[in-house]
Amino acid sequence: MPSARLELPGCTLIEDAPLVARNTLRVAARSAWLAEVHDAAALPDLLARPALRALPLLTLGDGSNVLFTADWPGLIVQLRDAGIAQLGEGDGRVHVRVGAGASWDAWVRWTLARDLAGLENLILIPGTVGAAPIQNIGAYGVEVATFIEQVEAWDHRVGAWVELSAAACGFGYRDSCFKRDPERWIIRAVRFALPRQAPLCLDYAGIREELAAMGVADPRAVHVAEAVLRLRTRKLPDPAQIGNAGSFFKNPEVDATQAAALRVRCPNLPQWSVPGGRIKLAAAWLIEQAGCKGLRRGDAGMSDRHALVLVNHGQASGAELWALAQHVRARVRDAFGVDLEPEPRVLP
Ligand SMILES: Cc1cc2nc3c(=O)[nH]c(=O)nc-3n(C[C@H](O)[C@H](O)[C@H](O)COP(=O)(O)OP(=O)(O)OC[C@H]3O[C@@H](n4cnc5c(N)ncnc54)[C@H](O)[C@@H]3O)c2cc1C
């Protein structure tokens, strides 16, 4: 039966909405209600509607970092404002406000076209600008938090629009205050401060080698973006070809004692120090050595190209994908005594 649609001021409300095209793992879940919000000003009235206000609330971008293990029993909100507005320039930095619904990759390309620096290593990350602060997206040695000045959000607990400074966002490795309290916040826009010139971050995962292969000796931000684009295209499965949510597990952190014991047992296990004296381990290495790279159960699998990526070969349900992820976690725990944590949000 087709879903019922209701046109309201500033938004379209859909009952019993299919989600298969709204998450990159291509899970065929449904949501009791889904609101496509074209004007964020409509949000307070929408959330106050008697049929909706007591329901569980989920804000969704492009669904590239979520796993629906079952149907969503409440309301999903998707913000569609994709406006980019230059606010001014000062201190050698350009200040720009970007609507939550803008494509992250399109925004990075917007900055490159205007010779703004900073986001070049983050090109081709799927998803929306509104979701970028949630897990403080990062790639090739750069995190978005470095360039965020302010986040505009609806505080659902208080029932008010607020502006959070970068310090108030509590950013960490794939973490923020938004991620720790997900039902509280709906981000409507992010304000960035981007330098005209910034040191390039080249010492990560083959960027220098790729630039050399491109014949670029004196790189600028656009060259770095092109190098990252080539590296990502080769390494990561494209969600348009096969359902996935990028890296499914975070790189785990352990204390120095456990890291030293693992170093003796597994001299090839990549380890690196992080602030606070803890040691980060390469989750991909652990998964591969536990024999889970390319593992498949029905249509649920781990990629054979990239050990960290959970893939949907076709019709896998969210529950089947989650069961496989749990199995991989157990195999890594049994083999190395290390607990892997999922990076995407596992729902409901
Ligand atoms: C192939 C692939 C490669 C990837 N590579 C990387 C990578 O290199 N680095 C990286 O960090 N991530 C990566 N990811 C993960 C993903 O792209 C990012 O996490 C991205 O920011 C998710 O955006 P989204 O719009 O799809 O968010 P969604 O998946 O829709 O949502 C993710 C989380 O953000 C919340 N959320 C979304 N929008 C809002 C909003 N407006 N307000 C409040 N909460 C919101 C959701 O509730 C959910 O908790 C990759 C994913 C894929 C599929």
Short mmCIF file of C-alpha atoms and ligand atoms in Angstrom, two decimals:
data_model
loop_
_atom_site.label_atom_id
_atom_site.label_comp_id
_atom_site.label_asym_id
_atom_site.label_seq_id
_atom_site.Cartn_x
_atom_site.Cartn_y
_atom_site.Cartn_z
CA MET A 1 0.00 0.00 0.00
CA PRO A 2 1.42 3.46 -0.88
CA SER A 3 2.42 5.60 2.09
CA ALA A 4 0.07 8.47 3.03
CA ARG A 5 1.59 11.95 2.45
CA LEU A 6 0.51 15.14 4.14
CA GLU A 7 1.73 18.55 2.95
CA LEU A 8 2.25 20.89 5.93
CA PRO A 9 3.80 24.38 6.04
CA GLY A 10 7.55 23.87 5.47
CA CYS A 11 7.45 20.10 5.45
CA THR A 12 6.00 16.91 4.00
CA LEU A 13 4.84 14.27 6.48
CA ILE A 14 4.78 10.64 5.32
CA GLU A 15 3.13 7.80 7.24
CA ASP A 16 4.66 4.29 7.13
CA ALA A 17 7.61 5.51 5.07
CA PRO A 18 9.95 3.04 3.33
CA LEU A 19 13.60 3.56 4.28
CA VAL A 20 15.41 1.36 1.76
CA ALA A 21 16.44 4.36 -0.37
CA ARG A 22 17.24 6.43 2.72
CA ASN A 23 20.12 4.35 4.13
CA THR A 24 23.27 3.34 2.29
CA LEU A 25 23.24 -0.20 3.74
CA ARG A 26 20.00 -0.57 1.71
CA VAL A 27 18.06 -2.08 4.60
CA ALA A 28 14.37 -2.36 3.74
CA ALA A 29 13.07 -1.05 7.07
CA ARG A 30 10.10 1.33 7.45
CA SER A 31 9.39 4.29 9.70
CA ALA A 32 6.00 4.91 11.36
CA TRP A 33 6.36 8.58 10.34
CA LEU A 34 8.90 10.55 8.33
CA ALA A 35 9.04 14.33 7.86
CA GLU A 36 10.98 15.95 5.04
CA VAL A 37 11.57 19.42 6.45
CA HIS A 38 12.25 22.08 3.81
CA ASP A 39 12.12 25.01 6.22
CA ALA A 40 13.66 24.40 9.66
CA ALA A 41 11.35 27.07 11.12
CA ALA A 42 8.53 24.51 10.73
CA LEU A 43 10.23 22.09 13.12
CA PRO A 44 8.84 23.26 16.50
CA ASP A 45 5.20 23.04 15.28
CA LEU A 46 5.84 19.68 13.66
CA LEU A 47 7.34 18.19 16.83
CA ALA A 48 4.46 19.56 18.91
CA ARG A 49 1.76 17.79 16.86
CA PRO A 50 -0.28 15.53 19.18
CA ALA A 51 0.21 12.44 16.95
CA LEU A 52 3.99 12.89 16.96
CA ARG A 53 5.17 14.53 20.15
CA ALA A 54 5.37 11.39 22.32
CA LEU A 55 7.10 9.27 19.67
CA PRO A 56 10.80 8.35 19.58
CA LEU A 57 12.61 10.92 17.43
CA LEU A 58 15.39 10.27 14.94
CA THR A 59 17.10 12.86 12.76
CA LEU A 60 18.40 11.32 9.56
CA GLY A 61 20.72 12.75 6.92
CA ASP A 62 21.57 10.51 3.98
CA GLY A 63 21.59 7.39 6.17
CA SER A 64 25.25 6.60 5.46
CA ASN A 65 26.15 6.00 9.10
CA VAL A 66 23.16 4.11 10.49
CA LEU A 67 22.05 0.49 10.65
CA PHE A 68 18.30 -0.13 11.00
CA THR A 69 18.03 -3.51 12.73
CA ALA A 70 14.21 -3.19 12.70
CA ASP A 71 11.46 -0.78 11.67
CA TRP A 72 11.62 2.65 13.32
CA PRO A 73 8.60 3.00 15.61
CA GLY A 74 8.55 6.81 15.81
CA LEU A 75 9.23 9.94 13.77
CA ILE A 76 12.19 10.45 11.45
CA VAL A 77 13.10 14.03 10.56
CA GLN A 78 15.17 14.82 7.47
CA LEU A 79 16.26 18.43 7.00
CA ARG A 80 16.46 19.53 3.37
CA ASP A 81 17.91 23.09 3.57
CA ALA A 82 21.11 22.93 1.51
CA GLY A 83 21.86 26.66 1.39
CA ILE A 84 25.45 27.94 1.54
CA ALA A 85 25.92 31.56 2.67
CA GLN A 86 29.23 33.37 2.98
CA LEU A 87 29.03 35.46 6.16
CA GLY A 88 32.27 37.43 5.96
CA GLU A 89 36.04 37.32 6.17
CA GLY A 90 38.43 38.17 8.99
CA ASP A 91 41.66 36.95 10.63
CA GLY A 92 42.58 35.32 7.31
CA ARG A 93 39.54 33.07 7.53
CA VAL A 94 36.31 32.97 5.58
CA HIS A 95 33.12 32.34 7.59
CA VAL A 96 30.40 30.29 5.91
CA ARG A 97 27.01 28.99 7.08
CA VAL A 98 25.84 25.74 5.48
CA GLY A 99 22.35 24.22 5.78
CA ALA A 100 22.15 20.75 7.34
CA GLY A 101 20.70 19.22 4.18
CA ALA A 102 23.67 20.13 1.96
CA SER A 103 25.72 17.25 0.59
CA TRP A 104 29.05 17.07 2.42
CA ASP A 105 30.97 16.32 -0.75
CA ALA A 106 29.29 19.17 -2.67
CA TRP A 107 30.24 21.54 0.16
CA VAL A 108 33.90 20.43 0.09
CA ARG A 109 33.96 21.05 -3.67
CA TRP A 110 32.38 24.50 -3.10
CA THR A 111 35.30 25.40 -0.82
CA LEU A 112 37.89 24.10 -3.29
CA ALA A 113 36.35 26.09 -6.13
CA ARG A 114 36.88 29.25 -4.02
CA ASP A 115 40.47 28.42 -3.01
CA LEU A 116 39.54 27.83 0.62
CA ALA A 117 41.71 25.37 2.49
CA GLY A 118 41.14 22.81 5.22
CA LEU A 119 38.51 20.36 4.01
CA GLU A 120 40.42 18.86 1.06
CA ASN A 121 41.26 15.60 2.90
CA LEU A 122 37.54 15.11 3.64
CA ILE A 123 36.38 15.00 0.03
CA LEU A 124 34.01 12.19 -1.02
CA ILE A 125 32.79 11.37 2.49
CA PRO A 126 29.12 10.48 1.96
CA GLY A 127 26.33 12.20 3.86
CA THR A 128 25.07 15.64 4.78
CA VAL A 129 26.66 18.69 6.39
CA GLY A 130 24.21 18.40 9.31
CA ALA A 131 25.59 14.98 10.20
CA ALA A 132 29.27 15.96 9.95
CA PRO A 133 29.57 17.24 13.55
CA ILE A 134 27.79 14.18 15.01
CA GLN A 135 30.76 11.87 14.83
CA ASN A 136 33.26 14.63 14.01
CA ILE A 137 33.90 13.10 10.60
CA GLY A 138 37.51 12.55 9.75
CA ALA A 139 39.74 11.08 7.08
CA TYR A 140 43.38 11.13 6.01
CA GLY A 141 44.56 12.83 9.19
CA VAL A 142 41.96 15.65 9.30
CA GLU A 143 38.84 16.06 11.46
CA VAL A 144 36.00 18.44 10.67
CA ALA A 145 36.01 19.85 14.22
CA THR A 146 39.12 21.90 13.36
CA PHE A 147 37.06 24.05 11.00
CA ILE A 148 33.71 24.26 12.80
CA GLU A 149 33.00 27.58 14.46
CA GLN A 150 29.43 27.07 15.57
CA VAL A 151 26.54 24.64 15.28
CA GLU A 152 22.90 25.80 15.12
CA ALA A 153 20.56 23.21 16.60
CA TRP A 154 17.12 22.61 18.02
CA ASP A 155 17.51 21.51 21.66
CA HIS A 156 14.62 19.10 21.95
CA ARG A 157 15.01 18.76 25.72
CA VAL A 158 14.68 22.49 26.31
CA GLY A 159 12.45 23.21 23.29
CA ALA A 160 14.56 26.06 21.85
CA TRP A 161 16.98 26.94 19.08
CA VAL A 162 20.56 27.22 20.34
CA GLU A 163 23.97 28.10 18.91
CA LEU A 164 26.81 25.96 20.23
CA SER A 165 30.43 27.07 19.98
CA ALA A 166 32.93 24.43 18.84
CA ALA A 167 34.10 24.07 22.47
CA ALA A 168 30.53 23.36 23.60
CA CYS A 169 30.20 20.57 21.01
CA GLY A 170 32.63 18.35 22.98
CA PHE A 171 34.34 16.96 19.89
CA GLY A 172 36.52 13.85 20.19
CA TYR A 173 37.59 10.96 17.96
CA ARG A 174 34.37 10.09 16.04
CA ASP A 175 32.50 11.71 18.91
CA SER A 176 30.64 14.83 20.06
CA CYS A 177 27.98 15.90 22.57
CA PHE A 178 25.42 15.28 19.79
CA LYS A 179 26.44 11.65 19.43
CA ARG A 180 26.31 11.09 23.18
CA ASP A 181 22.73 12.45 23.46
CA PRO A 182 21.21 11.79 20.03
CA GLU A 183 17.51 12.42 20.73
CA ARG A 184 18.28 15.85 22.14
CA TRP A 185 19.67 17.65 19.08
CA ILE A 186 18.51 18.49 15.57
CA ILE A 187 21.21 20.39 13.73
CA ARG A 188 19.86 22.88 11.18
CA ALA A 189 23.13 24.51 10.06
CA VAL A 190 26.88 24.45 10.63
CA ARG A 191 29.12 27.52 10.55
CA PHE A 192 32.66 26.99 9.32
CA ALA A 193 35.76 29.19 9.49
CA LEU A 194 38.11 28.27 6.65
CA PRO A 195 41.59 29.69 6.09
CA ARG A 196 42.73 31.05 2.75
CA GLN A 197 45.98 29.24 3.42
CA ALA A 198 46.67 26.33 5.73
CA PRO A 199 49.41 23.74 6.03
CA LEU A 200 48.47 20.69 3.96
CA CYS A 201 48.13 17.37 5.73
CA LEU A 202 50.08 14.94 3.53
CA ASP A 203 51.56 12.38 5.90
CA TYR A 204 48.74 9.91 5.87
CA ALA A 205 47.81 6.69 4.10
CA GLY A 206 49.54 7.17 0.80
CA ILE A 207 48.74 10.82 -0.05
CA ARG A 208 52.38 11.68 -0.85
CA GLU A 209 52.74 8.58 -3.03
CA GLU A 210 49.52 9.41 -4.88
CA LEU A 211 50.68 13.01 -5.47
CA ALA A 212 53.97 11.68 -6.83
CA ALA A 213 52.07 9.32 -9.15
CA MET A 214 50.03 12.34 -10.32
CA GLY A 215 53.29 14.18 -11.09
CA VAL A 216 52.54 16.96 -8.57
CA ALA A 217 55.66 18.24 -6.79
CA ASP A 218 54.26 21.43 -5.24
CA PRO A 219 50.72 20.50 -4.16
CA ARG A 220 47.83 22.85 -3.39
CA ALA A 221 44.56 21.91 -1.69
CA VAL A 222 42.93 20.88 -4.99
CA HIS A 223 45.75 18.43 -5.69
CA VAL A 224 45.42 16.87 -2.25
CA ALA A 225 41.67 16.54 -2.81
CA GLU A 226 42.30 14.80 -6.13
CA ALA A 227 44.81 12.43 -4.48
CA VAL A 228 42.35 11.57 -1.69
CA LEU A 229 39.59 11.10 -4.24
CA ARG A 230 41.70 8.59 -6.16
CA LEU A 231 42.71 6.74 -2.99
CA ARG A 232 39.14 6.55 -1.68
CA THR A 233 37.73 5.41 -5.01
CA ARG A 234 40.22 2.57 -5.15
CA LYS A 235 39.85 1.49 -1.53
CA LEU A 236 36.25 1.96 -0.40
CA PRO A 237 33.24 0.16 -1.82
CA ASP A 238 30.79 2.61 -3.43
CA PRO A 239 27.34 2.50 -1.75
CA ALA A 240 25.82 2.98 -5.23
CA GLN A 241 27.30 -0.41 -6.18
CA ILE A 242 26.99 -2.33 -2.90
CA GLY A 243 25.18 -1.38 0.31
CA ASN A 244 27.55 -0.30 3.07
CA ALA A 245 28.07 2.33 5.77
CA GLY A 246 31.82 2.84 5.38
CA SER A 247 33.97 1.62 8.26
CA PHE A 248 31.67 -0.34 10.51
CA PHE A 249 34.03 -0.52 13.50
CA LYS A 250 36.07 2.18 15.22
CA ASN A 251 39.77 1.64 15.81
CA PRO A 252 39.76 0.39 19.43
CA GLU A 253 41.79 2.00 22.20
CA VAL A 254 43.51 -0.07 24.90
CA ASP A 255 45.75 0.78 27.86
CA ALA A 256 49.55 0.64 27.60
CA THR A 257 49.81 -2.73 29.42
CA GLN A 258 47.41 -4.49 27.06
CA ALA A 259 49.09 -2.82 24.06
CA ALA A 260 52.52 -4.07 25.20
CA ALA A 261 51.22 -7.63 25.63
CA LEU A 262 49.65 -7.51 22.16
CA ARG A 263 52.91 -6.16 20.70
CA VAL A 264 54.75 -9.24 21.98
CA ARG A 265 52.10 -11.62 20.62
CA CYS A 266 51.48 -9.78 17.34
CA PRO A 267 54.51 -7.67 16.29
CA ASN A 268 52.78 -6.67 13.03
CA LEU A 269 49.66 -5.22 14.68
CA PRO A 270 49.62 -1.47 13.84
CA GLN A 271 49.46 0.61 17.03
CA TRP A 272 49.69 4.33 17.64
CA SER A 273 49.57 6.55 20.74
CA VAL A 274 46.67 8.92 21.36
CA PRO A 275 46.39 11.75 23.90
CA GLY A 276 45.76 10.47 27.41
CA GLY A 277 48.37 7.70 27.27
CA ARG A 278 46.13 5.16 25.53
CA ILE A 279 47.05 3.18 22.45
CA LYS A 280 44.90 2.84 19.36
CA LEU A 281 44.88 -0.41 17.39
CA ALA A 282 44.02 -0.98 13.72
CA ALA A 283 40.57 -2.60 13.71
CA ALA A 284 40.99 -3.70 10.08
CA TRP A 285 44.12 -5.71 10.99
CA LEU A 286 42.36 -7.39 13.93
CA ILE A 287 39.35 -8.33 11.76
CA GLU A 288 41.51 -9.69 8.97
CA GLN A 289 43.69 -11.73 11.35
CA ALA A 290 40.56 -13.10 13.05
CA GLY A 291 39.64 -14.51 9.64
CA CYS A 292 36.64 -12.24 9.04
CA LYS A 293 37.68 -10.25 5.96
CA GLY A 294 35.34 -11.29 3.13
CA LEU A 295 33.20 -13.37 5.52
CA ARG A 296 29.63 -13.89 4.22
CA ARG A 297 26.40 -15.22 5.68
CA GLY A 298 23.57 -15.04 3.18
CA ASP A 299 23.56 -11.48 1.84
CA ALA A 300 25.30 -10.06 4.92
CA GLY A 301 29.07 -9.85 4.59
CA MET A 302 32.34 -8.17 5.43
CA SER A 303 33.95 -6.60 2.37
CA ASP A 304 36.75 -8.61 0.75
CA ARG A 305 38.41 -5.32 -0.29
CA HIS A 306 38.29 -3.53 3.05
CA ALA A 307 38.10 -5.59 6.26
CA LEU A 308 36.32 -2.80 8.21
CA VAL A 309 33.33 -2.52 5.91
CA LEU A 310 30.08 -4.40 6.51
CA VAL A 311 28.25 -4.92 3.20
CA ASN A 312 24.78 -5.86 2.04
CA HIS A 313 25.16 -8.09 -1.01
CA GLY A 314 21.46 -7.71 -1.82
CA GLN A 315 18.52 -8.47 0.42
CA ALA A 316 20.12 -8.75 3.89
CA SER A 317 17.87 -7.46 6.64
CA GLY A 318 19.21 -5.12 9.30
CA ALA A 319 18.96 -7.92 11.86
CA GLU A 320 21.09 -10.19 9.66
CA LEU A 321 23.71 -7.49 9.16
CA TRP A 322 23.82 -6.80 12.89
CA ALA A 323 24.13 -10.53 13.67
CA LEU A 324 27.15 -10.75 11.38
CA ALA A 325 28.72 -7.67 12.98
CA GLN A 326 28.23 -9.25 16.41
CA HIS A 327 29.85 -12.44 15.17
CA VAL A 328 32.91 -10.48 13.94
CA ARG A 329 33.13 -8.73 17.31
CA ALA A 330 33.07 -12.07 19.13
CA ARG A 331 35.78 -13.52 16.87
CA VAL A 332 38.06 -10.52 17.48
CA ARG A 333 37.36 -10.62 21.24
CA ASP A 334 38.16 -14.35 21.38
CA ALA A 335 41.35 -13.98 19.33
CA PHE A 336 42.79 -10.78 20.86
CA GLY A 337 40.76 -9.86 23.95
CA VAL A 338 39.82 -6.55 22.30
CA ASP A 339 36.26 -5.23 22.07
CA LEU A 340 35.27 -3.54 18.81
CA GLU A 341 32.72 -0.75 18.92
CA PRO A 342 30.47 -0.01 15.93
CA GLU A 343 30.98 3.38 14.32
CA PRO A 344 27.48 3.78 12.80
CA ARG A 345 24.42 4.32 14.94
CA VAL A 346 22.65 1.00 15.45
CA LEU A 347 18.85 1.54 15.50
CA PRO A 348 16.29 1.43 16.96
C1 LIG B 1 31.47 4.54 1.71
C2 LIG B 1 31.48 5.33 3.00
C3 LIG B 1 32.63 5.96 3.41
C4 LIG B 1 32.65 6.69 4.60
N1 LIG B 1 33.81 7.30 4.97
C5 LIG B 1 33.86 8.01 6.10
C6 LIG B 1 35.06 8.66 6.51
O1 LIG B 1 36.07 8.61 5.80
N2 LIG B 1 35.07 9.35 7.66
C7 LIG B 1 33.96 9.45 8.45
O2 LIG B 1 34.04 10.11 9.50
N3 LIG B 1 32.81 8.87 8.10
C8 LIG B 1 32.72 8.14 6.96
N4 LIG B 1 31.56 7.52 6.60
C9 LIG B 1 30.39 7.63 7.47
C10 LIG B 1 29.40 8.75 7.05
O3 LIG B 1 29.63 9.15 5.74
C11 LIG B 1 29.48 9.96 7.95
O4 LIG B 1 29.29 9.60 9.29
C12 LIG B 1 28.45 11.02 7.57
O5 LIG B 1 28.67 12.20 8.31
C13 LIG B 1 27.02 10.56 7.77
O6 LIG B 1 26.17 11.50 7.16
P1 LIG B 1 24.65 11.17 6.90
O7 LIG B 1 23.99 12.42 6.44
O8 LIG B 1 24.51 10.01 6.02
O9 LIG B 1 24.16 10.82 8.38
P2 LIG B 1 23.16 9.67 8.83
O10 LIG B 1 23.76 8.35 8.56
O11 LIG B 1 21.82 9.94 8.28
O12 LIG B 1 23.15 9.91 10.39
C14 LIG B 1 24.29 9.61 11.16
C15 LIG B 1 24.05 10.11 12.59
O13 LIG B 1 23.91 11.51 12.58
C16 LIG B 1 22.64 11.91 13.11
N5 LIG B 1 22.20 13.04 12.32
C17 LIG B 1 22.19 13.15 10.96
N6 LIG B 1 21.81 14.39 10.60
C18 LIG B 1 21.59 15.07 11.74
C19 LIG B 1 21.16 16.42 12.02
N7 LIG B 1 20.90 17.31 11.07
N8 LIG B 1 21.01 16.77 13.33
C20 LIG B 1 21.25 15.89 14.34
N9 LIG B 1 21.65 14.61 14.13
C21 LIG B 1 21.83 14.22 12.84
C22 LIG B 1 21.77 10.68 12.97
O14 LIG B 1 20.72 10.66 13.91
C23 LIG B 1 22.76 9.57 13.20
O15 LIG B 1 22.98 9.42 14.59
C24 LIG B 1 31.49 6.79 5.40
C25 LIG B 1 30.31 6.16 4.97
C26 LIG B 1 30.30 5.44 3.79
C27 LIG B 1 29.02 4.79 3.32
#
